[in-house]
């Protein structure tokens, strides 16, 4: 029975634990004790669930980084596009990414910036950045952490 149980466990690995996502957030500028999980309807978008967030602050600028592990990279990419479309539906406008920025979608909405990207099976980005440069810096740090943790584009 023990061998049978071990074979079952080996053949059916458990999904990555929530602590994996929490460890992916950059430490620089992160506000202590702000990592949280939103189980459903994150940022008012009903398709966005299981979203980890962390608040960032530096020199008077604020932003919220986010991560959501999806079933596949295709699902993460599709959800990134759907979230950007949702923002555009409510009055957002697409801003071109500056040279040297990671491959991201930037939407300006309500005098703030949403930065969305996908790396492997992770949907990631920055929510409610009041300053585009600061938001891109946080997004760049997050992207670098994901890349260093082995998440492919």
Short mmCIF file of C-alpha atoms in Angstrom, two decimals:
data_model
loop_
_atom_site.label_atom_id
_atom_site.label_comp_id
_atom_site.label_asym_id
_atom_site.label_seq_id
_atom_site.Cartn_x
_atom_site.Cartn_y
_atom_site.Cartn_z
CA UNK A 1 0.00 0.00 0.00
CA UNK A 2 2.85 2.36 0.80
CA UNK A 3 4.45 1.78 -2.61
CA UNK A 4 1.09 2.29 -4.33
CA UNK A 5 0.53 5.52 -2.41
CA UNK A 6 4.02 6.80 -3.28
CA UNK A 7 3.47 6.02 -6.97
CA UNK A 8 0.18 7.90 -6.88
CA UNK A 9 1.82 10.94 -5.26
CA UNK A 10 4.68 10.85 -7.78
CA UNK A 11 2.23 10.65 -10.69
CA UNK A 12 -0.05 13.42 -9.36
CA UNK A 13 2.11 16.25 -8.01
CA UNK A 14 0.35 18.89 -5.98
CA UNK A 15 0.11 22.37 -7.48
CA UNK A 16 2.69 24.85 -6.27
CA UNK A 17 1.96 26.18 -2.82
CA UNK A 18 0.84 29.74 -2.27
CA UNK A 19 4.17 30.52 -0.64
CA UNK A 20 5.83 30.10 -4.05
CA UNK A 21 3.97 33.12 -5.39
CA UNK A 22 4.73 35.16 -2.30
CA UNK A 23 8.44 34.44 -2.68
CA UNK A 24 8.39 35.83 -6.24
CA UNK A 25 7.56 39.41 -5.22
CA UNK A 26 10.58 41.74 -5.19
CA UNK A 27 11.66 42.90 -1.75
CA UNK A 28 12.87 46.37 -2.83
CA UNK A 29 10.18 48.94 -2.04
CA UNK A 30 7.63 46.37 -0.84
CA UNK A 31 5.52 47.56 2.07
CA UNK A 32 5.85 45.09 4.96
CA UNK A 33 3.01 42.63 5.53
CA UNK A 34 1.01 43.61 2.43
CA UNK A 35 1.11 40.37 0.46
CA UNK A 36 -2.48 39.18 0.15
CA UNK A 37 -4.59 36.76 -1.85
CA UNK A 38 -7.75 37.86 -3.63
CA UNK A 39 -9.67 34.66 -4.39
CA UNK A 40 -12.23 36.12 -6.82
CA UNK A 41 -13.08 39.22 -8.84
CA UNK A 42 -9.69 40.89 -8.45
CA UNK A 43 -9.60 44.54 -9.56
CA UNK A 44 -13.30 44.30 -10.46
CA UNK A 45 -12.69 41.79 -13.27
CA UNK A 46 -14.77 38.67 -12.71
CA UNK A 47 -12.38 36.38 -14.63
CA UNK A 48 -9.41 37.37 -12.48
CA UNK A 49 -9.19 35.00 -9.52
CA UNK A 50 -6.48 33.59 -7.26
CA UNK A 51 -4.47 36.82 -7.43
CA UNK A 52 -1.61 37.54 -5.05
CA UNK A 53 -0.83 41.22 -4.52
CA UNK A 54 1.86 43.22 -2.75
CA UNK A 55 1.97 46.98 -2.14
CA UNK A 56 5.04 49.02 -3.11
CA UNK A 57 6.07 52.52 -2.09
CA UNK A 58 9.11 54.68 -2.82
CA UNK A 59 9.72 58.44 -2.91
CA UNK A 60 6.01 59.21 -2.69
CA UNK A 61 5.06 56.77 -5.47
CA UNK A 62 2.82 53.75 -4.91
CA UNK A 63 1.86 50.68 -6.91
CA UNK A 64 0.54 47.18 -6.36
CA UNK A 65 2.31 44.22 -7.98
CA UNK A 66 0.23 41.15 -8.75
CA UNK A 67 0.65 37.49 -9.73
CA UNK A 68 -1.80 34.78 -10.67
CA UNK A 69 -0.75 31.22 -11.52
CA UNK A 70 -2.86 29.81 -14.34
CA UNK A 71 -3.28 26.28 -15.72
CA UNK A 72 -1.01 27.00 -18.72
CA UNK A 73 0.99 29.74 -20.39
CA UNK A 74 -1.71 29.99 -23.06
CA UNK A 75 -4.33 30.66 -20.38
CA UNK A 76 -2.09 33.27 -18.72
CA UNK A 77 -1.54 35.04 -22.05
CA UNK A 78 -5.25 34.97 -22.92
CA UNK A 79 -6.22 36.31 -19.50
CA UNK A 80 -3.64 39.11 -19.76
CA UNK A 81 -5.25 40.20 -23.03
CA UNK A 82 -8.76 39.89 -21.62
CA UNK A 83 -7.86 42.02 -18.59
CA UNK A 84 -6.37 44.72 -20.82
CA UNK A 85 -9.52 44.64 -22.98
CA UNK A 86 -11.65 44.97 -19.82
CA UNK A 87 -9.72 48.11 -18.85
CA UNK A 88 -10.13 49.57 -22.35
CA UNK A 89 -13.89 48.93 -22.17
CA UNK A 90 -14.08 51.17 -19.11
CA UNK A 91 -12.23 54.12 -20.64
CA UNK A 92 -8.61 53.07 -20.49
CA UNK A 93 -6.20 53.82 -23.30
CA UNK A 94 -3.20 51.82 -24.38
CA UNK A 95 0.20 53.45 -23.86
CA UNK A 96 3.20 52.18 -25.88
CA UNK A 97 5.87 50.55 -23.73
CA UNK A 98 9.08 52.58 -23.65
CA UNK A 99 12.24 51.21 -25.24
CA UNK A 100 13.98 48.76 -22.96
CA UNK A 101 10.84 47.87 -20.99
CA UNK A 102 9.85 44.21 -20.73
CA UNK A 103 7.11 43.03 -23.13
CA UNK A 104 4.09 44.48 -21.33
CA UNK A 105 0.71 45.99 -22.05
CA UNK A 106 0.24 49.39 -20.44
CA UNK A 107 -3.20 50.88 -19.97
CA UNK A 108 -3.74 54.36 -18.56
CA UNK A 109 -7.07 54.58 -16.73
CA UNK A 110 -8.36 57.08 -14.17
CA UNK A 111 -4.98 58.88 -14.01
CA UNK A 112 -3.21 55.65 -13.08
CA UNK A 113 -1.40 52.90 -14.95
CA UNK A 114 -2.07 49.19 -15.22
CA UNK A 115 0.86 47.13 -16.51
CA UNK A 116 0.09 43.55 -17.53
CA UNK A 117 2.32 40.74 -18.79
CA UNK A 118 2.64 36.98 -18.87
CA UNK A 119 5.64 34.85 -18.02
CA UNK A 120 5.11 31.12 -18.38
CA UNK A 121 1.96 30.09 -16.54
CA UNK A 122 1.92 33.32 -14.53
CA UNK A 123 -0.19 36.37 -15.25
CA UNK A 124 1.64 39.29 -13.68
CA UNK A 125 1.74 43.03 -13.56
CA UNK A 126 1.28 46.25 -11.67
CA UNK A 127 -2.06 47.68 -10.59
CA UNK A 128 -2.80 51.35 -9.88
CA UNK A 129 0.65 52.81 -10.39
CA UNK A 130 0.31 56.57 -10.00
CA UNK A 131 3.60 57.14 -11.86
CA UNK A 132 4.40 55.24 -15.06
CA UNK A 133 8.16 55.16 -14.46
CA UNK A 134 7.70 53.75 -10.97
CA UNK A 135 5.17 51.20 -12.21
CA UNK A 136 7.56 50.07 -14.94
CA UNK A 137 10.36 49.76 -12.41
CA UNK A 138 8.24 47.51 -10.17
CA UNK A 139 7.10 45.49 -13.23
CA UNK A 140 10.73 45.12 -14.34
CA UNK A 141 11.79 43.86 -10.91
CA UNK A 142 8.88 41.42 -10.86
CA UNK A 143 9.68 40.19 -14.37
CA UNK A 144 13.34 39.70 -13.42
CA UNK A 145 12.34 37.69 -10.32
CA UNK A 146 10.06 35.48 -12.42
CA UNK A 147 12.78 34.94 -15.03
CA UNK A 148 15.37 34.10 -12.36
CA UNK A 149 12.91 31.63 -10.79
CA UNK A 150 12.76 29.80 -14.13
CA UNK A 151 9.49 31.08 -15.57
CA UNK A 152 9.90 31.25 -19.35
CA UNK A 153 8.19 33.81 -21.53
#
